[in-house]
C-alpha cells in the first residue's frame, strides 16, 4: 500500500530529483523539468508548480539558500534539497519502483462499457486505434533510437517502458480484433442481439 506523503503530488518527486543536481530558483526548476520532458512522464499542472515548491519548503524537504533580484526582474529565491528531502526522494522512488499500483486509463474506462456500441462499430474504431498505435510506435522507436545516440540509456528507460506498453496494447488490440472479425469472441451473438432488440 502506498505511503502517505507530506507532499504527494508527483511533480514534487520531479522537483526533488532536479534539485539533486544543484540549487535552483523555481523558474529554473520548471525550465529543467520541461527540457527533460517530465511533463511527458507524469501529469504536471504547471499552474500549481509554485504551490508544490512552497509546500516542499513548508515541510522542510527543500530550503531557501539565497534570495535576490536582477535588474527589473522579480525577486527570485534559490532552493536546495535538504537531507530530509533527499531521504524522502529516495524512499518515494523505492516505493514507486518496487510496488505495482492499479493505474486507470481512459481506454480501460472505454472498454468497460464497450457493449454500448455495436460489434461492427467497435471493430471499425479498434481498427482505427490499431492504425494510430502502429504510427505512434514507429515514431517512438525512431525517437528513442535517436535519443540513444545522444544520451545514456538510464535517462531513457521511461521511454522504453512506454514503448513496451504501447507494443503490448497493439498486440492485445490486434488479438481482440481477430476474435471479433472471425466470430470467435464469446457472446458475440448476444452482443448483436442486444443492439437488435434496442433498435426502435
C-alpha positions as protocol buffer text, in pm:
chain_id: "A"
residue {
  index: 1
  type: UNK
  ca { x: 0 y: 0 z: 0 }
}
residue {
  index: 2
  type: UNK
  ca { x: 127 y: 347 z: -92 }
}
residue {
  index: 3
  type: UNK
  ca { x: 268 y: 554 z: 190 }
}
residue {
  index: 4
  type: UNK
  ca { x: 103 y: 886 z: 271 }
}
residue {
  index: 5
  type: UNK
  ca { x: 347 y: 1158 z: 166 }
}
residue {
  index: 6
  type: UNK
  ca { x: 384 y: 1508 z: 312 }
}
residue {
  index: 7
  type: UNK
  ca { x: 369 y: 1634 z: -47 }
}
residue {
  index: 8
  type: UNK
  ca { x: 207 y: 1361 z: -259 }
}
residue {
  index: 9
  type: UNK
  ca { x: 195 y: 1537 z: -598 }
}
residue {
  index: 10
  type: UNK
  ca { x: 431 y: 1356 z: -839 }
}
residue {
  index: 11
  type: UNK
  ca { x: 555 y: 1696 z: -951 }
}
residue {
  index: 12
  type: UNK
  ca { x: 725 y: 1713 z: -609 }
}
residue {
  index: 13
  type: UNK
  ca { x: 918 y: 1397 z: -695 }
}
residue {
  index: 14
  type: UNK
  ca { x: 1046 y: 1564 z: -1014 }
}
residue {
  index: 15
  type: UNK
  ca { x: 1136 y: 1885 z: -828 }
}
residue {
  index: 16
  type: UNK
  ca { x: 1329 y: 1697 z: -560 }
}
residue {
  index: 17
  type: UNK
  ca { x: 1514 y: 1497 z: -827 }
}
residue {
  index: 18
  type: UNK
  ca { x: 1601 y: 1817 z: -1018 }
}
residue {
  index: 19
  type: UNK
  ca { x: 1740 y: 1976 z: -702 }
}
residue {
  index: 20
  type: UNK
  ca { x: 1982 y: 1687 z: -651 }
}
residue {
  index: 21
  type: UNK
  ca { x: 2173 y: 1836 z: -948 }
}
residue {
  index: 22
  type: UNK
  ca { x: 2219 y: 2186 z: -796 }
}
residue {
  index: 23
  type: UNK
  ca { x: 2029 y: 2462 z: -612 }
}
residue {
  index: 24
  type: UNK
  ca { x: 1780 y: 2645 z: -838 }
}
residue {
  index: 25
  type: UNK
  ca { x: 1508 y: 2906 z: -829 }
}
residue {
  index: 26
  type: UNK
  ca { x: 1155 y: 2786 z: -924 }
}
residue {
  index: 27
  type: UNK
  ca { x: 1164 y: 2927 z: -1277 }
}
residue {
  index: 28
  type: UNK
  ca { x: 1487 y: 2737 z: -1344 }
}
residue {
  index: 29
  type: UNK
  ca { x: 1339 y: 2418 z: -1193 }
}
residue {
  index: 30
  type: UNK
  ca { x: 1038 y: 2441 z: -1426 }
}
residue {
  index: 31
  type: UNK
  ca { x: 1269 y: 2502 z: -1725 }
}
residue {
  index: 32
  type: UNK
  ca { x: 1479 y: 2195 z: -1635 }
}
residue {
  index: 33
  type: UNK
  ca { x: 1167 y: 1977 z: -1597 }
}
residue {
  index: 34
  type: UNK
  ca { x: 1033 y: 2095 z: -1933 }
}
residue {
  index: 35
  type: UNK
  ca { x: 1372 y: 2046 z: -2102 }
}
residue {
  index: 36
  type: UNK
  ca { x: 1388 y: 1689 z: -1968 }
}
residue {
  index: 37
  type: UNK
  ca { x: 1030 y: 1617 z: -2084 }
}
residue {
  index: 38
  type: UNK
  ca { x: 899 y: 1546 z: -1733 }
}
residue {
  index: 39
  type: UNK
  ca { x: 554 y: 1665 z: -1841 }
}
residue {
  index: 40
  type: UNK
  ca { x: 555 y: 1364 z: -2077 }
}
residue {
  index: 41
  type: UNK
  ca { x: 645 y: 1125 z: -1794 }
}
residue {
  index: 42
  type: UNK
  ca { x: 390 y: 1240 z: -1538 }
}
residue {
  index: 43
  type: UNK
  ca { x: 81 y: 1456 z: -1511 }
}
residue {
  index: 44
  type: UNK
  ca { x: 211 y: 1804 z: -1441 }
}
residue {
  index: 45
  type: UNK
  ca { x: -18 y: 2100 z: -1387 }
}
residue {
  index: 46
  type: UNK
  ca { x: 215 y: 2394 z: -1435 }
}
residue {
  index: 47
  type: UNK
  ca { x: -39 y: 2625 z: -1267 }
}
residue {
  index: 48
  type: UNK
  ca { x: 24 y: 2450 z: -935 }
}
residue {
  index: 49
  type: UNK
  ca { x: 404 y: 2436 z: -973 }
}
residue {
  index: 50
  type: UNK
  ca { x: 482 y: 2722 z: -733 }
}
residue {
  index: 51
  type: UNK
  ca { x: 243 y: 2589 z: -469 }
}
residue {
  index: 52
  type: UNK
  ca { x: 422 y: 2249 z: -485 }
}
residue {
  index: 53
  type: UNK
  ca { x: 759 y: 2425 z: -436 }
}
residue {
  index: 54
  type: UNK
  ca { x: 616 y: 2621 z: -140 }
}
residue {
  index: 55
  type: UNK
  ca { x: 472 y: 2304 z: 9 }
}
residue {
  index: 56
  type: UNK
  ca { x: 809 y: 2127 z: -18 }
}
residue {
  index: 57
  type: UNK
  ca { x: 970 y: 2424 z: 159 }
}
residue {
  index: 58
  type: UNK
  ca { x: 700 y: 2429 z: 428 }
}
residue {
  index: 59
  type: UNK
  ca { x: 766 y: 2062 z: 503 }
}
residue {
  index: 60
  type: UNK
  ca { x: 1143 y: 2129 z: 507 }
}
residue {
  index: 61
  type: UNK
  ca { x: 1214 y: 1897 z: 215 }
}
residue {
  index: 62
  type: UNK
  ca { x: 1379 y: 2191 z: 38 }
}
residue {
  index: 63
  type: UNK
  ca { x: 1515 y: 2515 z: 182 }
}
residue {
  index: 64
  type: UNK
  ca { x: 1590 y: 2865 z: 58 }
}
residue {
  index: 65
  type: UNK
  ca { x: 1961 y: 2937 z: 35 }
}
residue {
  index: 66
  type: UNK
  ca { x: 1954 y: 3284 z: -116 }
}
residue {
  index: 67
  type: UNK
  ca { x: 1716 y: 3541 z: -249 }
}
residue {
  index: 68
  type: UNK
  ca { x: 1799 y: 3816 z: -493 }
}
residue {
  index: 69
  type: UNK
  ca { x: 1687 y: 4038 z: -775 }
}
residue {
  index: 70
  type: UNK
  ca { x: 1849 y: 4106 z: -1112 }
}
residue {
  index: 71
  type: UNK
  ca { x: 1763 y: 4432 z: -1281 }
}
residue {
  index: 72
  type: UNK
  ca { x: 1389 y: 4488 z: -1302 }
}
residue {
  index: 73
  type: UNK
  ca { x: 1305 y: 4120 z: -1261 }
}
residue {
  index: 74
  type: UNK
  ca { x: 1102 y: 3997 z: -963 }
}
residue {
  index: 75
  type: UNK
  ca { x: 1293 y: 3867 z: -662 }
}
residue {
  index: 76
  type: UNK
  ca { x: 1399 y: 3504 z: -702 }
}
residue {
  index: 77
  type: UNK
  ca { x: 1454 y: 3257 z: -420 }
}
residue {
  index: 78
  type: UNK
  ca { x: 1706 y: 2981 z: -480 }
}
residue {
  index: 79
  type: UNK
  ca { x: 1626 y: 2647 z: -314 }
}
residue {
  index: 80
  type: UNK
  ca { x: 1830 y: 2339 z: -240 }
}
residue {
  index: 81
  type: UNK
  ca { x: 1721 y: 1992 z: -134 }
}
residue {
  index: 82
  type: UNK
  ca { x: 1757 y: 1916 z: 238 }
}
residue {
  index: 83
  type: UNK
  ca { x: 1877 y: 1591 z: 395 }
}
residue {
  index: 84
  type: UNK
  ca { x: 1512 y: 1515 z: 478 }
}
residue {
  index: 85
  type: UNK
  ca { x: 1418 y: 1590 z: 116 }
}
residue {
  index: 86
  type: UNK
  ca { x: 1684 y: 1353 z: -16 }
}
residue {
  index: 87
  type: UNK
  ca { x: 1562 y: 1079 z: 221 }
}
residue {
  index: 88
  type: UNK
  ca { x: 1202 y: 1141 z: 111 }
}
residue {
  index: 89
  type: UNK
  ca { x: 1300 y: 1133 z: -257 }
}
residue {
  index: 90
  type: UNK
  ca { x: 1484 y: 803 z: -225 }
}
residue {
  index: 91
  type: UNK
  ca { x: 1211 y: 642 z: -11 }
}
residue {
  index: 92
  type: UNK
  ca { x: 941 y: 755 z: -253 }
}
residue {
  index: 93
  type: UNK
  ca { x: 1140 y: 631 z: -552 }
}
residue {
  index: 94
  type: UNK
  ca { x: 1193 y: 291 z: -386 }
}
residue {
  index: 95
  type: UNK
  ca { x: 818 y: 261 z: -327 }
}
residue {
  index: 96
  type: UNK
  ca { x: 724 y: 361 z: -683 }
}
residue {
  index: 97
  type: UNK
  ca { x: 977 y: 123 z: -842 }
}
residue {
  index: 98
  type: UNK
  ca { x: 900 y: -176 z: -620 }
}
residue {
  index: 99
  type: UNK
  ca { x: 523 y: -160 z: -567 }
}
residue {
  index: 100
  type: UNK
  ca { x: 279 y: -210 z: -857 }
}
residue {
  index: 101
  type: UNK
  ca { x: -30 y: 9 z: -842 }
}
residue {
  index: 102
  type: UNK
  ca { x: -351 y: -6 z: -1040 }
}
residue {
  index: 103
  type: UNK
  ca { x: -349 y: 287 z: -1277 }
}
residue {
  index: 104
  type: UNK
  ca { x: -669 y: 385 z: -1451 }
}
residue {
  index: 105
  type: UNK
  ca { x: -661 y: 468 z: -1820 }
}
residue {
  index: 106
  type: UNK
  ca { x: -922 y: 626 z: -2044 }
}
residue {
  index: 107
  type: UNK
  ca { x: -901 y: 324 z: -2276 }
}
residue {
  index: 108
  type: UNK
  ca { x: -977 y: 86 z: -1989 }
}
residue {
  index: 109
  type: UNK
  ca { x: -1277 y: 303 z: -1897 }
}
residue {
  index: 110
  type: UNK
  ca { x: -1399 y: 283 z: -2259 }
}
residue {
  index: 111
  type: UNK
  ca { x: -1350 y: -96 z: -2271 }
}
residue {
  index: 112
  type: UNK
  ca { x: -1557 y: -132 z: -1954 }
}
residue {
  index: 113
  type: UNK
  ca { x: -1865 y: -7 z: -2146 }
}
residue {
  index: 114
  type: UNK
  ca { x: -1775 y: -128 z: -2498 }
}
residue {
  index: 115
  type: UNK
  ca { x: -2114 y: -301 z: -2520 }
}
residue {
  index: 116
  type: UNK
  ca { x: -2288 y: 35 z: -2578 }
}
residue {
  index: 117
  type: UNK
  ca { x: -2150 y: 21 z: -2933 }
}
residue {
  index: 118
  type: UNK
  ca { x: -2244 y: -243 z: -3187 }
}
residue {
  index: 119
  type: UNK
  ca { x: -1974 y: -504 z: -3252 }
}
residue {
  index: 120
  type: UNK
  ca { x: -1935 y: -362 z: -3605 }
}
residue {
  index: 121
  type: UNK
  ca { x: -1871 y: -10 z: -3481 }
}
residue {
  index: 122
  type: UNK
  ca { x: -1634 y: -141 z: -3215 }
}
residue {
  index: 123
  type: UNK
  ca { x: -1439 y: -323 z: -3489 }
}
residue {
  index: 124
  type: UNK
  ca { x: -1410 y: -6 z: -3700 }
}
residue {
  index: 125
  type: UNK
  ca { x: -1293 y: 201 z: -3403 }
}
residue {
  index: 126
  type: UNK
  ca { x: -1046 y: -63 z: -3288 }
}
residue {
  index: 127
  type: UNK
  ca { x: -904 y: -79 z: -3642 }
}
residue {
  index: 128
  type: UNK
  ca { x: -854 y: 296 z: -3628 }
}
residue {
  index: 129
  type: UNK
  ca { x: -684 y: 262 z: -3287 }
}
residue {
  index: 130
  type: UNK
  ca { x: -460 y: -11 z: -3429 }
}
residue {
  index: 131
  type: UNK
  ca { x: -351 y: 216 z: -3715 }
}
residue {
  index: 132
  type: UNK
  ca { x: -275 y: 504 z: -3476 }
}
residue {
  index: 133
  type: UNK
  ca { x: -86 y: 275 z: -3239 }
}
residue {
  index: 134
  type: UNK
  ca { x: 128 y: 147 z: -3526 }
}
residue {
  index: 135
  type: UNK
  ca { x: 211 y: 506 z: -3629 }
}
residue {
  index: 136
  type: UNK
  ca { x: 286 y: 612 z: -3271 }
}
residue {
  index: 137
  type: UNK
  ca { x: 504 y: 307 z: -3207 }
}
residue {
  index: 138
  type: UNK
  ca { x: 704 y: 370 z: -3526 }
}
residue {
  index: 139
  type: UNK
  ca { x: 757 y: 734 z: -3420 }
}
residue {
  index: 140
  type: UNK
  ca { x: 850 y: 634 z: -3064 }
}
residue {
  index: 141
  type: UNK
  ca { x: 1101 y: 374 z: -3187 }
}
residue {
  index: 142
  type: UNK
  ca { x: 1266 y: 629 z: -3417 }
}
residue {
  index: 143
  type: UNK
  ca { x: 1276 y: 897 z: -3146 }
}
residue {
  index: 144
  type: UNK
  ca { x: 1415 y: 656 z: -2888 }
}
residue {
  index: 145
  type: UNK
  ca { x: 1680 y: 536 z: -3130 }
}
residue {
  index: 146
  type: UNK
  ca { x: 1784 y: 898 z: -3200 }
}
residue {
  index: 147
  type: UNK
  ca { x: 1794 y: 983 z: -2829 }
}
residue {
  index: 148
  type: UNK
  ca { x: 2004 y: 676 z: -2750 }
}
residue {
  index: 149
  type: UNK
  ca { x: 2273 y: 821 z: -2978 }
}
residue {
  index: 150
  type: UNK
  ca { x: 2294 y: 1129 z: -2755 }
}
residue {
  index: 151
  type: UNK
  ca { x: 2202 y: 1021 z: -2402 }
}
residue {
  index: 152
  type: UNK
  ca { x: 2273 y: 724 z: -2174 }
}
residue {
  index: 153
  type: UNK
  ca { x: 2004 y: 457 z: -2164 }
}
residue {
  index: 154
  type: UNK
  ca { x: 1950 y: 527 z: -1792 }
}
residue {
  index: 155
  type: UNK
  ca { x: 1788 y: 858 z: -1885 }
}
residue {
  index: 156
  type: UNK
  ca { x: 1557 y: 698 z: -2142 }
}
residue {
  index: 157
  type: UNK
  ca { x: 1421 y: 390 z: -1964 }
}
residue {
  index: 158
  type: UNK
  ca { x: 1084 y: 561 z: -1902 }
}
residue {
  index: 159
  type: UNK
  ca { x: 1051 y: 596 z: -2282 }
}
residue {
  index: 160
  type: UNK
  ca { x: 1142 y: 227 z: -2325 }
}
residue {
  index: 161
  type: UNK
  ca { x: 871 y: 138 z: -2072 }
}
residue {
  index: 162
  type: UNK
  ca { x: 609 y: 350 z: -2251 }
}
residue {
  index: 163
  type: UNK
  ca { x: 704 y: 191 z: -2584 }
}
residue {
  index: 164
  type: UNK
  ca { x: 674 y: -159 z: -2433 }
}
residue {
  index: 165
  type: UNK
  ca { x: 326 y: -73 z: -2302 }
}
residue {
  index: 166
  type: UNK
  ca { x: 221 y: 55 z: -2645 }
}
residue {
  index: 167
  type: UNK
  ca { x: 353 y: -260 z: -2813 }
}
residue {
  index: 168
  type: UNK
  ca { x: 164 y: -478 z: -2564 }
}
residue {
  index: 169
  type: UNK
  ca { x: -154 y: -277 z: -2624 }
}
residue {
  index: 170
  type: UNK
  ca { x: -107 y: -313 z: -3000 }
}
residue {
  index: 171
  type: UNK
  ca { x: -78 y: -693 z: -2970 }
}
residue {
  index: 172
  type: UNK
  ca { x: -385 y: -710 z: -2744 }
}
residue {
  index: 173
  type: UNK
  ca { x: -599 y: -490 z: -2973 }
}
residue {
  index: 174
  type: UNK
  ca { x: -490 y: -696 z: -3273 }
}
residue {
  index: 175
  type: UNK
  ca { x: -595 y: -1019 z: -3095 }
}
residue {
  index: 176
  type: UNK
  ca { x: -930 y: -870 z: -2990 }
}
residue {
  index: 177
  type: UNK
  ca { x: -997 y: -756 z: -3347 }
}
residue {
  index: 178
  type: UNK
  ca { x: -913 y: -1105 z: -3468 }
}
residue {
  index: 179
  type: UNK
  ca { x: -1173 y: -1256 z: -3235 }
}
residue {
  index: 180
  type: UNK
  ca { x: -1438 y: -1001 z: -3332 }
}
residue {
  index: 181
  type: UNK
  ca { x: -1383 y: -1035 z: -3706 }
}
residue {
  index: 182
  type: UNK
  ca { x: -1361 y: -1417 z: -3710 }
}
residue {
  index: 183
  type: UNK
  ca { x: -1662 y: -1454 z: -3480 }
}
residue {
  index: 184
  type: UNK
  ca { x: -1467 y: -1640 z: -3210 }
}
residue {
  index: 185
  type: UNK
  ca { x: -1532 y: -1373 z: -2947 }
}
residue {
  index: 186
  type: UNK
  ca { x: -1758 y: -1529 z: -2679 }
}
residue {
  index: 187
  type: UNK
  ca { x: -2112 y: -1390 z: -2656 }
}
residue {
  index: 188
  type: UNK
  ca { x: -2083 y: -1205 z: -2988 }
}
residue {
  index: 189
  type: UNK
  ca { x: -2430 y: -1322 z: -3087 }
}
residue {
  index: 190
  type: UNK
  ca { x: -2577 y: -1193 z: -2759 }
}
residue {
  index: 191
  type: UNK
  ca { x: -2398 y: -859 z: -2810 }
}
residue {
  index: 192
  type: UNK
  ca { x: -2552 y: -824 z: -3157 }
}
residue {
  index: 193
  type: UNK
  ca { x: -2893 y: -934 z: -3029 }
}
residue {
  index: 194
  type: UNK
  ca { x: -2881 y: -670 z: -2755 }
}
residue {
  index: 195
  type: UNK
  ca { x: -2845 y: -397 z: -3016 }
}
residue {
  index: 196
  type: UNK
  ca { x: -3108 y: -553 z: -3242 }
}
residue {
  index: 197
  type: UNK
  ca { x: -3356 y: -556 z: -2952 }
}
residue {
  index: 198
  type: UNK
  ca { x: -3267 y: -198 z: -2858 }
}
residue {
  index: 199
  type: UNK
  ca { x: -3346 y: -68 z: -3209 }
}
residue {
  index: 200
  type: UNK
  ca { x: -3684 y: 113 z: -3209 }
}
